[in-house]
Coordinates of C-alpha atoms in Angstrom, one line a residue:
Chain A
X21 CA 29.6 -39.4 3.7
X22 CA 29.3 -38.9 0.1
X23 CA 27.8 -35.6 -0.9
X24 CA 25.0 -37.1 -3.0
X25 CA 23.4 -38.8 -0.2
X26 CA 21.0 -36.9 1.8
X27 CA 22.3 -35.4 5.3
X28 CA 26.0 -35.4 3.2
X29 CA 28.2 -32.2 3.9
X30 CA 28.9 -30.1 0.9
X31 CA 32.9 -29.3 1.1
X32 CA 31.9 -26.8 -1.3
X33 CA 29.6 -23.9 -1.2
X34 CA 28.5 -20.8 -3.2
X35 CA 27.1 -18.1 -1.2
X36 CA 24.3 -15.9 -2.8
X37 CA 25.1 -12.5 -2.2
X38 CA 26.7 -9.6 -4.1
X39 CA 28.0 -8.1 -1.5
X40 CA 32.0 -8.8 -0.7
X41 CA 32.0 -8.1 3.4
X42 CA 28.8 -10.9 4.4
X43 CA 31.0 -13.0 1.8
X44 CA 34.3 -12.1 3.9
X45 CA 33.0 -12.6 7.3
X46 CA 30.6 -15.9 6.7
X47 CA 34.1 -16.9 5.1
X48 CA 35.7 -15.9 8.6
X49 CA 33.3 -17.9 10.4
X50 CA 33.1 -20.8 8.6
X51 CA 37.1 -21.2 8.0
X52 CA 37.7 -23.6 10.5
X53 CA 35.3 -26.5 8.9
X54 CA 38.0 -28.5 7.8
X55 CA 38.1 -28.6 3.8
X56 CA 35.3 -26.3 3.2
X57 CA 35.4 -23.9 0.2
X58 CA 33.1 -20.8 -0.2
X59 CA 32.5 -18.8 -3.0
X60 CA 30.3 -15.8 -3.8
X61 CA 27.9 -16.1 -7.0
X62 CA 25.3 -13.3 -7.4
X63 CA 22.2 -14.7 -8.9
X64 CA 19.5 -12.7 -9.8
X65 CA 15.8 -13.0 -9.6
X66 CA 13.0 -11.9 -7.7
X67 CA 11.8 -13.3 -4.6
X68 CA 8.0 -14.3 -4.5
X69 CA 5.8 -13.1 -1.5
X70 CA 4.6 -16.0 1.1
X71 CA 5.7 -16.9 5.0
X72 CA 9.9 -16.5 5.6
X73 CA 10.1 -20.2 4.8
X74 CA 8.3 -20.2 1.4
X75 CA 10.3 -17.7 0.1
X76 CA 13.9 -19.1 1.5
X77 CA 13.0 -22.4 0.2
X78 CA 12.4 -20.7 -3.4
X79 CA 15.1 -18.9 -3.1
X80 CA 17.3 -21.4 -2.3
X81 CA 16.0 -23.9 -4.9
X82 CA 16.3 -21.1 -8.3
X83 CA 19.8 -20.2 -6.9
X84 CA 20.7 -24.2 -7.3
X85 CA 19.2 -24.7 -10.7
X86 CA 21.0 -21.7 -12.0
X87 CA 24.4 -22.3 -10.1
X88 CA 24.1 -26.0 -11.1
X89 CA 25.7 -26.8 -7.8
X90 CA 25.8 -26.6 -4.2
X91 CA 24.3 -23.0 -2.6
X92 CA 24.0 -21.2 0.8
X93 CA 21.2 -18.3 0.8
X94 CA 20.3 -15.8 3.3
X95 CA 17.4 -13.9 4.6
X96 CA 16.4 -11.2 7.1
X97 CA 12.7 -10.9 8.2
X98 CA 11.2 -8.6 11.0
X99 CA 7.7 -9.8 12.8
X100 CA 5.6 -7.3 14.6
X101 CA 4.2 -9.2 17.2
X102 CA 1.0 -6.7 17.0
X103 CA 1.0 -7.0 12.8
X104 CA 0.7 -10.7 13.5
X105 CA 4.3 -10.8 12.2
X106 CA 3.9 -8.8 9.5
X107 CA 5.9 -6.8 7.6
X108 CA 8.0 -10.2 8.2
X109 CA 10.1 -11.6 4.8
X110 CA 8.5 -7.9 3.1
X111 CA 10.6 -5.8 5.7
X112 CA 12.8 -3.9 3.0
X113 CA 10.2 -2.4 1.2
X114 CA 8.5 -0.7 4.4
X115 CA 12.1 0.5 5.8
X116 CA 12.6 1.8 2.5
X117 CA 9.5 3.5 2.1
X118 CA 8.9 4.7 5.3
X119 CA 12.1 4.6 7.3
X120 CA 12.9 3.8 10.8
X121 CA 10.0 6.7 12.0
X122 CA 7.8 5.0 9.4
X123 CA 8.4 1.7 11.2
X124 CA 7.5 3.0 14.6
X125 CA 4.1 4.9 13.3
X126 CA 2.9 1.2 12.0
X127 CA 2.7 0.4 15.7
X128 CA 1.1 3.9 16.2
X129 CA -2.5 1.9 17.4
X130 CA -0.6 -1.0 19.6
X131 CA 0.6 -0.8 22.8
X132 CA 3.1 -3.9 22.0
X133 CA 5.7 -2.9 20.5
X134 CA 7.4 -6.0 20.8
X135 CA 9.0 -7.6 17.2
X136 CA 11.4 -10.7 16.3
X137 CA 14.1 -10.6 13.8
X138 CA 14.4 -14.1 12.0
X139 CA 17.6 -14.9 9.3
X140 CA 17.1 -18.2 7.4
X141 CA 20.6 -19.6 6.2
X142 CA 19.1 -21.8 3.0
X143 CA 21.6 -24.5 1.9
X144 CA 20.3 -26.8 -1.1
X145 CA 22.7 -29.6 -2.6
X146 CA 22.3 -29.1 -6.1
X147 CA 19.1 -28.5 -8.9
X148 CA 16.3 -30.5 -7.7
X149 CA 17.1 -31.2 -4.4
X150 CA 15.2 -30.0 -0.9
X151 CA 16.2 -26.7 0.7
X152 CA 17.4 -27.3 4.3
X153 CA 17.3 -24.1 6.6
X154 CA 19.2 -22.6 9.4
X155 CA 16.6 -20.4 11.7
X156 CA 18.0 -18.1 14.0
X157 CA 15.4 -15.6 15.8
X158 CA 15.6 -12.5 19.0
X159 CA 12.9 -10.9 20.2
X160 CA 13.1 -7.1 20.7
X161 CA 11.3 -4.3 20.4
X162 CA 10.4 -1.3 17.8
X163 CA 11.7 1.6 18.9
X164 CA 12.2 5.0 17.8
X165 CA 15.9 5.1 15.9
X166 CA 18.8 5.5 18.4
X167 CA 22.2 5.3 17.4
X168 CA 23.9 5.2 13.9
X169 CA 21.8 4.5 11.3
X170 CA 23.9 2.7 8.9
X171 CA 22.4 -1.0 8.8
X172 CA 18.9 -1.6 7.8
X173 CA 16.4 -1.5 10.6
X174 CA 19.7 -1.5 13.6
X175 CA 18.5 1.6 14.8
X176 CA 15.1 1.1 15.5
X177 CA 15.5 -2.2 17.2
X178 CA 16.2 -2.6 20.6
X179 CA 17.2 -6.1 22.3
X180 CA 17.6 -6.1 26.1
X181 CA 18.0 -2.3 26.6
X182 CA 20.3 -1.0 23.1
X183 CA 19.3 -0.5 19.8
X184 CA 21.4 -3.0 17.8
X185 CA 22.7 0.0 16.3
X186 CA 24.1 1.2 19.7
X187 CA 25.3 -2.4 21.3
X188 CA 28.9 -1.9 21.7
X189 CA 31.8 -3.7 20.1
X190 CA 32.5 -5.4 23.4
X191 CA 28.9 -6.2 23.7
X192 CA 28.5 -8.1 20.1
X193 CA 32.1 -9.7 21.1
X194 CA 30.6 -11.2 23.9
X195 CA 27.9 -12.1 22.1
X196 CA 29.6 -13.7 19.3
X197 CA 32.3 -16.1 21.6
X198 CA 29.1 -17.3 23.5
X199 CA 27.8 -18.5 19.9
X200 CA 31.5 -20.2 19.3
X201 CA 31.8 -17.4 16.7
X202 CA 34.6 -15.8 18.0
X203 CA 37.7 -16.7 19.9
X204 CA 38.7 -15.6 23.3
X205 CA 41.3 -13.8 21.9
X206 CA 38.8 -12.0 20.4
X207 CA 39.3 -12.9 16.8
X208 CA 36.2 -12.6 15.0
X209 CA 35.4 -9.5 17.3
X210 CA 35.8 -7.2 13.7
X211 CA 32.8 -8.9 11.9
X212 CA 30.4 -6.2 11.8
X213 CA 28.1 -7.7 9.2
X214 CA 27.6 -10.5 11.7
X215 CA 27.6 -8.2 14.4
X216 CA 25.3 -5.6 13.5
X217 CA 22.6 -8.3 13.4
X218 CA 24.3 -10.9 16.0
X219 CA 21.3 -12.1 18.2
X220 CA 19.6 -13.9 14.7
X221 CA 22.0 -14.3 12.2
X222 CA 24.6 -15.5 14.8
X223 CA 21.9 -17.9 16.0
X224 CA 21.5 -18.7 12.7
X225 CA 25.3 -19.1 11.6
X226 CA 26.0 -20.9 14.6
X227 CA 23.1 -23.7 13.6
X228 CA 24.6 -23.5 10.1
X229 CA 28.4 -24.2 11.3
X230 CA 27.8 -26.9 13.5
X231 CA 25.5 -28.7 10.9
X232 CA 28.3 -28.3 8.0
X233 CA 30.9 -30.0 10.8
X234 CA 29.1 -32.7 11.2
X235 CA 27.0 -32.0 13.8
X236 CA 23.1 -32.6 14.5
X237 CA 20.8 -29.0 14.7
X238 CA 17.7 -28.1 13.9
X239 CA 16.2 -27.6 10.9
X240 CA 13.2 -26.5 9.0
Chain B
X119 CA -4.3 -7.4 -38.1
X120 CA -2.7 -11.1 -38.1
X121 CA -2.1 -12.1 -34.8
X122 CA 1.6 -12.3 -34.4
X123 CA 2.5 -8.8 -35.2
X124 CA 3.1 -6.5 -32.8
X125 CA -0.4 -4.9 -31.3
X126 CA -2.4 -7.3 -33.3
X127 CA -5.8 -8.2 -31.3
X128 CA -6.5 -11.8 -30.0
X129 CA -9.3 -13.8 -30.9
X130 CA -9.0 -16.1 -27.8
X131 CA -7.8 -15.3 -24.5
X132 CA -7.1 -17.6 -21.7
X133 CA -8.1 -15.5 -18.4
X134 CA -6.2 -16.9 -15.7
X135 CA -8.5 -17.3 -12.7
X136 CA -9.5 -20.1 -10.4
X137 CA -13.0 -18.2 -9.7
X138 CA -16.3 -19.0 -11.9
X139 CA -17.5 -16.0 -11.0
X140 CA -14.8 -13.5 -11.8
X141 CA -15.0 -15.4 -15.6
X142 CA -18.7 -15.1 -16.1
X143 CA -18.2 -11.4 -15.6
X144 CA -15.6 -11.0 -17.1
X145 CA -16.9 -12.9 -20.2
X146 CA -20.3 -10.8 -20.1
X147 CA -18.2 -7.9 -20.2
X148 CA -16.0 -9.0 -23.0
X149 CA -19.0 -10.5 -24.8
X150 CA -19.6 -7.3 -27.1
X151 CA -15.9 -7.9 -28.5
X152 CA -16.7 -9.6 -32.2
X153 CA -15.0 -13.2 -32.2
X154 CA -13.3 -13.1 -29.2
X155 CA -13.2 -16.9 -26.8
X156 CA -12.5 -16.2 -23.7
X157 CA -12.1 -19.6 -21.2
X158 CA -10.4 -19.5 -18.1
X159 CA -7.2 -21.6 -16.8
X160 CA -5.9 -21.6 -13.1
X161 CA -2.0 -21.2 -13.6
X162 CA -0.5 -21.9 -9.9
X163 CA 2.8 -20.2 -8.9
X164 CA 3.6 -17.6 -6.7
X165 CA 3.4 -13.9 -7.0
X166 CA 7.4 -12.3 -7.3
X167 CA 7.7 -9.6 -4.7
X168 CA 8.6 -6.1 -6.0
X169 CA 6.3 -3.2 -7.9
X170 CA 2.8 -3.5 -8.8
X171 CA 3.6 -3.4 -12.5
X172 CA 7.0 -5.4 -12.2
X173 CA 4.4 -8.3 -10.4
X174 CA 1.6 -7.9 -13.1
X175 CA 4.0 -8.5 -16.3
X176 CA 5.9 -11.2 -14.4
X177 CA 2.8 -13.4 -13.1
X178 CA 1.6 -12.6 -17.1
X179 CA 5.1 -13.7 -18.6
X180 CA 5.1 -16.9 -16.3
X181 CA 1.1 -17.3 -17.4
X182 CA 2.0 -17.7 -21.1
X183 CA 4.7 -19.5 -20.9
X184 CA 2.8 -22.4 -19.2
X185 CA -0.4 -22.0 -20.9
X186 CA 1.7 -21.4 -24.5
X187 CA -0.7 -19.4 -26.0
X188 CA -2.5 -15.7 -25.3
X189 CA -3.0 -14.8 -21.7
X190 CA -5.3 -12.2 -19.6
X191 CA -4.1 -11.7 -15.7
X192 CA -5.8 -9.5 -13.0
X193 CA -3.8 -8.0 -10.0
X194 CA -5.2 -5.3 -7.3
X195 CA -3.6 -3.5 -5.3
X196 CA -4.4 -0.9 -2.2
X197 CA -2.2 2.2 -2.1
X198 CA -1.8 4.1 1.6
X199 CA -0.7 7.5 0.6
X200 CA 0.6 8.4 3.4
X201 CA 2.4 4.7 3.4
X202 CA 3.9 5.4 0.2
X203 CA 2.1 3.5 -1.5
X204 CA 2.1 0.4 0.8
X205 CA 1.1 -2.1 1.8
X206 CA -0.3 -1.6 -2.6
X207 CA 0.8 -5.6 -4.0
X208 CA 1.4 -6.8 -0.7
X209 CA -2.5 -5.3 0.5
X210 CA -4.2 -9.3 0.3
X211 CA -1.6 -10.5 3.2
X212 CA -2.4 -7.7 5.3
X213 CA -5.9 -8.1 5.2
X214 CA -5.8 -11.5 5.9
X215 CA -3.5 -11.2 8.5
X216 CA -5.0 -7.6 10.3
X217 CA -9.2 -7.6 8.9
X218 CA -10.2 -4.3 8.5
X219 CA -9.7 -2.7 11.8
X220 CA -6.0 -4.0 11.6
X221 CA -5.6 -1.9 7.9
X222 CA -7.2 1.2 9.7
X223 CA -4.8 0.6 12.6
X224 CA -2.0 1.0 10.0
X225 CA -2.8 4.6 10.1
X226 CA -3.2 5.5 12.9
X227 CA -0.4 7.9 13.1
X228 CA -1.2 9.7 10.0
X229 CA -4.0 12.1 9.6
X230 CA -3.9 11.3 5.8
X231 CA -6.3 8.0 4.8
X232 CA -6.2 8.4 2.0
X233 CA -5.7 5.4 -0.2
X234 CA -5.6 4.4 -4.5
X235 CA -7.0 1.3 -5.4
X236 CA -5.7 0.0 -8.1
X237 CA -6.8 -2.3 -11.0
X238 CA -4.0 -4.2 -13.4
X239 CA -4.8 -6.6 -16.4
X240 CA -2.2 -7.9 -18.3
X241 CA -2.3 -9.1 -22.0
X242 CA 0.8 -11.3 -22.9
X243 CA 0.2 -12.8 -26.4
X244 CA 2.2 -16.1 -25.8
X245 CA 5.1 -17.5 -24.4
X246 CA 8.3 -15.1 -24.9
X247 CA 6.2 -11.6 -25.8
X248 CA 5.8 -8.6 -23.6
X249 CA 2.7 -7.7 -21.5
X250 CA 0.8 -5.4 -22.0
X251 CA -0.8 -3.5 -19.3
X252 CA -4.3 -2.3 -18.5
X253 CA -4.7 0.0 -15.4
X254 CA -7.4 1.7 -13.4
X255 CA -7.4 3.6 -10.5
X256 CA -9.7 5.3 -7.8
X257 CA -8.9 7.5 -5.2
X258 CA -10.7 6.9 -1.9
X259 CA -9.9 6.8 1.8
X260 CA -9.7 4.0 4.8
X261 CA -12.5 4.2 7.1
X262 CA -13.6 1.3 9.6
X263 CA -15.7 -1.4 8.0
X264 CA -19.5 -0.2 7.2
X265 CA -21.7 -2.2 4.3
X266 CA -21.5 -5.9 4.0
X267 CA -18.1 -7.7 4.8
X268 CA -18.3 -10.0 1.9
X269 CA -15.4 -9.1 -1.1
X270 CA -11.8 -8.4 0.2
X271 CA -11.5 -4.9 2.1
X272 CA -14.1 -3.1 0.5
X273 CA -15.9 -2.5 3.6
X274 CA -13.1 0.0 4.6
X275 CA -12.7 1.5 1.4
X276 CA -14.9 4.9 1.1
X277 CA -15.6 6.3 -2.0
X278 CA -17.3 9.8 -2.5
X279 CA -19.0 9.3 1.1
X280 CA -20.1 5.7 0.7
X281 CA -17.6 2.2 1.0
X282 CA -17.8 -0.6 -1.7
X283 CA -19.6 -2.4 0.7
X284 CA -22.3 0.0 1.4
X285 CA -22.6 1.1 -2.7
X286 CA -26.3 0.2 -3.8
X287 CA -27.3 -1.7 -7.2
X288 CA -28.3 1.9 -8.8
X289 CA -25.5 3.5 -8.0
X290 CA -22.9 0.6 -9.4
X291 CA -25.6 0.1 -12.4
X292 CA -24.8 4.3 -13.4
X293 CA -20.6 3.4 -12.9
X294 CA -21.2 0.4 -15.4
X295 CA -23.3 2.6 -17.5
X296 CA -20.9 5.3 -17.5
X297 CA -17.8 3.4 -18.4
X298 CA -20.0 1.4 -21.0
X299 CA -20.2 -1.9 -19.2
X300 CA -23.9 -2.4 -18.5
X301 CA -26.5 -1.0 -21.0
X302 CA -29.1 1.3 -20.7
X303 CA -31.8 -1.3 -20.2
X304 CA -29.9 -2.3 -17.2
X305 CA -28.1 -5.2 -18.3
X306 CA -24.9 -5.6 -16.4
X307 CA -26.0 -4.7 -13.4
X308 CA -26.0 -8.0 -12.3
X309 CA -22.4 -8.2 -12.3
X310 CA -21.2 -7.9 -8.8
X311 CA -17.5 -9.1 -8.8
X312 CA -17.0 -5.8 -11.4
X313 CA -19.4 -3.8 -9.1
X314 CA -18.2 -4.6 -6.0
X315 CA -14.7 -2.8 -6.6
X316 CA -16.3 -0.9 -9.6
X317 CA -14.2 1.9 -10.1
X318 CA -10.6 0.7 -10.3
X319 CA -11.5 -2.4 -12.1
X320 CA -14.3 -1.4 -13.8
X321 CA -11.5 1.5 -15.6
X322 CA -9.2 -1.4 -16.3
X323 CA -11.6 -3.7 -17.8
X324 CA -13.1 -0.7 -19.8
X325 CA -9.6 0.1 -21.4
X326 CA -8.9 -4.0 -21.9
X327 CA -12.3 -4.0 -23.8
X328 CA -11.5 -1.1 -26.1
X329 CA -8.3 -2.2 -26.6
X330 CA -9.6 -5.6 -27.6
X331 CA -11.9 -4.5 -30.2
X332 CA -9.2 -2.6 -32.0
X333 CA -9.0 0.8 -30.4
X334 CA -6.1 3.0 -28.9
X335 CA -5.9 3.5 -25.5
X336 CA -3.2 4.2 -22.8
X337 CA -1.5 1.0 -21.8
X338 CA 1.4 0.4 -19.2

């Protein structure tokens, strides 16, 4: 399929992100797409405020225009079920104004703690063209920070039982060979970027993989 | 003062709003200012997400640009003190999303309601110059919804014992007076989209104004 036809597979791909481990393990886990080449290109800008998808999709289509080429974006929410999925795409600013104890007291009135972590993988084919996304979303729950408190909001969410920040490496290995994302040899089983956040962005990888092989997922 | 040097005063202003209303009052307001035009032009685009002063000069910038000529821009924002300053830009998404009891919920851990509102016009002379900005803030505090549930959240925002929502005509009337925006005949005191969050916008439009017809006063 040529690549300027709609539905055509990229075989080249910059990834937005300044930072060299998500480049090194979405490298990992997109290696075996036969002729694929990623790239890193930081691109600055500001995001805009709207729902997860508004903001992906503009994301996406500015990092195209200024790239002049093929991009891949990323992008972590987390939904409150009882904030009516807010703080959602505006996530970062709470944690980093209030941290994890911050996050719990904005539950303080609601006996549901309950919350869902959605990454949106944004690929766009060039300036001008439609952002496709990749969604891939686990529910959890807000709870107070247990474990070490070294990614984002790990800590303080909990999905069946352990705070992402506690699941153990055998745990997210598991995890990640039942998405295809690691081997039974257990190659792939250092990704921690991946890891730390498995349930959504390897839901959201996986989406993303299959769809740059060829294959038929859904997207948004 | 000729218009393209640096400070120089505008003699027409393009205030970017999709609301009659807000113009009218605005324009009454302005009205004083020898020479000055003031029409109104709805600019679409989305908000950037980031500081309240970081959004104000970028929605301003972006204003100019497409309207190519002299812009005025009005953001508010609600500041939780004991949020640290949040939700502040982001406030219009959670009151859409929560209502009032949902914004009072938000502190329900905190014994501190305390909360800034917070008024920002911005002046960008044309496509390529730098904003200026015009702020006014007014300390209050969250309480559940009393007064009329008519303009935005200022049925839960108390101020010296009474919310926006519950303020009578007299007492808005002496706030206009005071900040020389209604005159002593009473005229002004019909304008309700000032009134009704008086104090923080009411500050900001009174610096704009005096700023307008040539004096110094503190800009952002």
């Amino acid at each position: 399929m040529a690549e300027d036809q709609p539905g055509a597979r990229p075989s080249h791909l910059n990834f937005i992100t300044g930072n060299a481990n998500k480049l090194a393990e979405v490298k990992a886990i997109l290696s075996s797409i036969p002729g694929l080449e990623l790239e890193s290109r930081d691109v600055p800008g500001d995001e805009i405020q709207g729902s997860i998808e508004e903001i992906a999709r503009d994301k996406c289509r500015r990092a195209a225009a200024v790239v002049g080429g093929p991009v891949l974006t990323e992008d972590t929410a987390l939904e409150f079920t009882s904030l009516k999925g807010l703080p959602g795409p505006y996530i970062k600013h709470f944690l980093s104004a209030l941290g994890h104890d911050g996050l719990n007291n904005l539950l303080a009135a609601y006996p549901d703690k309950t919350a869902t972590t959605v990454c949106t993988f944004g690929y766009c084919a060039g300036p001008g063209q439609e952002p496709i996304l990749f969604q891939g979303k686990t529910q959890g729950k807000i709870v107070p920070a247990r474990g070490p408190r070294v990614f984002g909001w790990d800590a303080c969410f909990e999905y069946e039982g352990e705070t992402y920040a506690e699941m153990d490496k055998n745990h997210k290995l598991e995890i990640l060979q039942s998405l295809g994302l690691a081997d039974a040899a257990g190659r792939g089983s250092d990704i921690t970027y991946v890891a730390n956040a498995i349930s959504h962005r390897g839901k959201a990888l996986a989406k993303l993989k299959s769809w740059l092989a060829g294959g038929d997922v859904e997207t948004l």
